[in-house]
Short mmCIF file of C-alpha atoms in Angstrom, two decimals:
data_model
loop_
_atom_site.label_atom_id
_atom_site.label_comp_id
_atom_site.label_asym_id
_atom_site.label_seq_id
_atom_site.Cartn_x
_atom_site.Cartn_y
_atom_site.Cartn_z
CA MET A 1 0.03 0.11 -0.01
CA ARG A 2 1.28 3.49 -0.70
CA ASN A 3 1.79 5.98 1.93
CA HIS A 4 -0.45 8.87 2.37
CA GLU A 5 2.17 11.34 3.25
CA PRO A 6 1.25 15.01 2.40
CA ARG A 7 2.17 15.74 -1.25
CA ALA A 8 3.98 18.72 -2.64
CA SER A 9 1.84 21.14 -4.55
CA SER A 10 1.76 18.85 -7.75
CA SER A 11 -1.49 17.62 -8.73
CA CYS A 12 -2.14 13.60 -9.20
CA ALA A 13 -2.60 12.50 -12.84
CA ALA A 14 -6.32 12.22 -12.34
CA CYS A 15 -6.61 15.93 -11.31
CA LYS A 16 -4.51 17.16 -13.83
CA PHE A 17 -6.44 15.16 -16.55
CA LEU A 18 -9.82 16.49 -15.03
CA LYS A 19 -8.18 19.90 -14.78
CA ARG A 20 -9.20 20.41 -11.06
CA ARG A 21 -7.58 21.21 -7.98
CA CYS A 22 -5.96 18.18 -6.15
CA THR A 23 -7.04 18.18 -2.52
CA PRO A 24 -5.09 16.71 0.13
CA ASN A 25 -7.89 13.99 0.73
CA CYS A 26 -8.18 13.31 -3.30
CA ILE A 27 -9.17 9.55 -3.57
CA PHE A 28 -7.10 9.25 -6.94
CA ALA A 29 -3.76 10.82 -5.63
CA PRO A 30 -2.24 7.70 -3.81
CA TYR A 31 -2.79 5.50 -6.98
CA PHE A 32 -2.49 7.83 -10.10
CA ARG A 33 0.95 9.79 -9.49
CA SER A 34 1.42 12.78 -11.54
CA ASP A 35 4.20 10.98 -13.78
CA GLU A 36 1.57 8.32 -14.80
CA PRO A 37 -0.77 10.56 -16.90
CA LYS A 38 -1.44 7.77 -19.48
CA LYS A 39 -2.59 5.34 -16.81
CA PHE A 40 -5.35 7.53 -15.59
CA ALA A 41 -6.25 8.79 -19.05
CA ASN A 42 -6.99 5.01 -20.28
CA VAL A 43 -8.75 4.22 -17.12
CA HIS A 44 -10.95 7.27 -17.49
CA LYS A 45 -11.80 6.76 -21.22
CA VAL A 46 -13.07 3.05 -20.29
CA PHE A 47 -14.51 3.28 -16.97
CA GLY A 48 -15.01 7.12 -16.33
CA ALA A 49 -13.67 9.15 -13.39
CA SER A 50 -16.91 9.05 -11.56
CA ASN A 51 -17.25 5.28 -11.59
CA VAL A 52 -13.50 4.81 -10.59
CA SER A 53 -14.09 7.02 -7.75
CA LYS A 54 -17.18 5.02 -6.62
CA ILE A 55 -15.25 1.70 -6.98
CA LEU A 56 -12.48 3.01 -4.91
CA ILE A 57 -14.71 4.40 -2.27
CA GLU A 58 -16.35 0.94 -1.93
CA VAL A 59 -13.21 -1.11 -1.73
CA PRO A 60 -11.29 -1.52 1.37
CA GLU A 61 -8.30 0.79 1.60
CA GLU A 62 -5.76 -2.08 1.75
CA GLN A 63 -7.26 -3.50 -1.65
CA ARG A 64 -7.36 -0.29 -3.55
CA GLU A 65 -3.98 -0.36 -4.96
CA ASP A 66 -4.64 -3.88 -6.42
CA THR A 67 -7.98 -2.51 -7.79
CA VAL A 68 -6.44 0.38 -9.49
CA ASN A 69 -3.88 -2.07 -11.12
CA SER A 70 -6.66 -4.07 -12.25
CA LEU A 71 -8.65 -1.21 -13.73
CA ALA A 72 -5.66 0.01 -15.63
CA TYR A 73 -4.73 -3.43 -17.14
CA GLU A 74 -8.24 -3.84 -18.06
CA ALA A 75 -8.48 -0.30 -19.51
CA GLU A 76 -5.40 -1.07 -21.52
CA ALA A 77 -6.64 -4.35 -22.79
CA ARG A 78 -10.30 -2.88 -23.60
CA LEU A 79 -8.42 -0.16 -25.70
CA ARG A 80 -6.38 -2.71 -27.69
CA ASP A 81 -9.62 -5.09 -28.02
CA PRO A 82 -12.86 -3.34 -27.43
CA VAL A 83 -14.94 -6.53 -27.92
CA TYR A 84 -13.10 -8.96 -25.64
CA GLY A 85 -10.59 -7.08 -23.46
CA CYS A 86 -8.43 -9.06 -21.26
CA ILE A 87 -10.71 -12.17 -21.69
CA GLY A 88 -9.58 -12.38 -25.17
CA ALA A 89 -5.98 -12.48 -23.95
CA ILE A 90 -6.89 -15.03 -21.23
CA ALA A 91 -8.69 -17.40 -23.77
CA LEU A 92 -5.72 -17.15 -26.22
CA LEU A 93 -3.20 -18.05 -23.62
CA GLN A 94 -5.51 -20.95 -22.36
CA ARG A 95 -5.68 -22.08 -26.01
CA GLN A 96 -1.85 -21.95 -26.46
CA MET A 97 -1.44 -23.99 -23.02
CA VAL A 98 -3.86 -26.63 -24.34
CA GLU A 99 -1.90 -27.13 -27.52
CA LEU A 100 1.46 -27.19 -25.74
CA GLN A 101 -0.01 -29.69 -23.39
CA VAL A 102 -0.97 -31.69 -26.28
CA ASP A 103 2.28 -31.34 -28.04
CA LEU A 104 3.98 -32.42 -24.78
CA ALA A 105 1.91 -35.48 -24.51
CA ILE A 106 2.51 -36.47 -28.02
CA ALA A 107 6.29 -35.93 -27.41
CA ARG A 108 6.22 -37.99 -24.23
CA ALA A 109 4.53 -40.82 -25.95
CA ARG A 110 6.99 -40.89 -28.89
CA LEU A 111 9.87 -40.92 -26.34
CA ALA A 112 8.52 -43.59 -24.50
CA ARG A 113 7.88 -45.76 -27.67
CA TYR A 114 11.28 -44.67 -28.77
CA ALA A 115 12.84 -45.84 -25.59
CA ALA A 116 10.85 -49.22 -25.43
CA ASN A 117 11.87 -50.29 -28.95
CA SER A 118 15.28 -49.17 -29.48
CA PRO A 119 18.21 -51.64 -29.01
CA PRO A 120 21.20 -50.64 -26.92
CA LEU A 121 23.52 -48.38 -28.62
CA LEU A 122 27.20 -49.00 -28.54
CA ASN A 123 30.12 -46.43 -29.01
CA ASP A 124 33.17 -46.45 -30.92
CA HIS A 125 34.87 -48.65 -28.40
CA GLY A 126 32.20 -51.14 -28.29
CA SER A 127 30.88 -50.23 -24.89
CA MET A 128 27.11 -49.56 -24.53
CA ILE A 129 25.98 -45.83 -24.40
CA PRO A 130 24.12 -45.10 -21.19
CA THR A 131 20.31 -44.64 -21.37
CA PHE A 132 18.29 -41.74 -19.72
CA ALA A 133 17.50 -43.96 -16.59
CA GLU A 134 21.27 -44.37 -16.09
CA PHE A 135 21.86 -40.56 -15.72
CA PRO A 136 21.32 -39.52 -12.14
CA ALA A 137 19.55 -36.25 -13.31
CA CYS A 138 16.95 -38.12 -15.39
CA GLY A 139 16.44 -41.12 -13.15
CA GLY A 140 12.97 -42.48 -13.69
CA LEU A 141 12.45 -40.23 -16.60
CA VAL A 142 11.97 -42.91 -19.01
CA ASP A 143 9.76 -44.68 -16.32
CA SER A 144 7.51 -41.78 -16.22
CA PHE A 145 7.29 -41.71 -19.90
CA SER A 146 6.41 -45.38 -20.02
CA GLN A 147 3.50 -44.88 -17.67
CA ASN A 148 2.01 -42.37 -20.11
CA SER A 149 2.71 -44.32 -23.17
CA SER A 150 -0.75 -46.03 -22.95
CA ASP A 151 -2.23 -42.38 -22.85
CA THR A 152 -1.62 -41.90 -26.51
CA THR A 153 -5.38 -42.03 -27.51
CA ASN A 154 -7.06 -38.69 -28.17
CA ASP A 155 -8.66 -38.30 -24.93
CA PHE A 156 -7.80 -34.76 -24.20
CA SER A 157 -10.37 -34.11 -21.49
CA GLN A 158 -7.76 -33.51 -18.75
CA PHE A 159 -7.07 -30.36 -20.67
CA PRO A 160 -9.92 -27.77 -19.44
CA TYR A 161 -9.92 -24.60 -21.44
CA ILE A 162 -12.41 -21.93 -22.50
CA PHE A 163 -13.07 -20.25 -25.92
#
C-alpha cells in the first residue's frame, strides 16, 4: 500500500487530466501519480472518473492499489481489443497452453515408444551408451514416460479450457 504522506503542490494525474485542483484527501492521488498520466487517461476513457471514484470508495483501503492496477490493466486491454478486453488475451493463452500440453503428451508418448523399442547403442569402443535412466539427473524419466505411453489415445478431456 502506498503511503499517504502530504504531497508537494503537484496534482495527481487524475486531477491534472480532469483540470481540477488536487485536494489533500483526493481519492485518486495515492494511485495515479503525476508522472503516470497515460494510466489515468486509459482508465478514465474506459470506466469514467466518477465510476472509478465510486469503486475506490467501496473497496477497502488495503485493496485499492490492486483494484487500480486491475482497472488499468483492463482499460489497456479494452483499448487494444474493445470486444473481448483481457478475456480475449486469457482465452488465447489458454488455447496456447492446451496446444502445448497436447504437443508435450505426443512428445512423451513418442519418446516412450522410442525408448521401449530401440536396441542398446554402442559407442566406437564397443561399450554400451548409457540410457536416460542411467543418468542421475534423469532417473526415472523414461519410467514416467512409459506410464504415459498408454495415454496416446486422443482423450484430451484432462485439458480444460474456455473459448
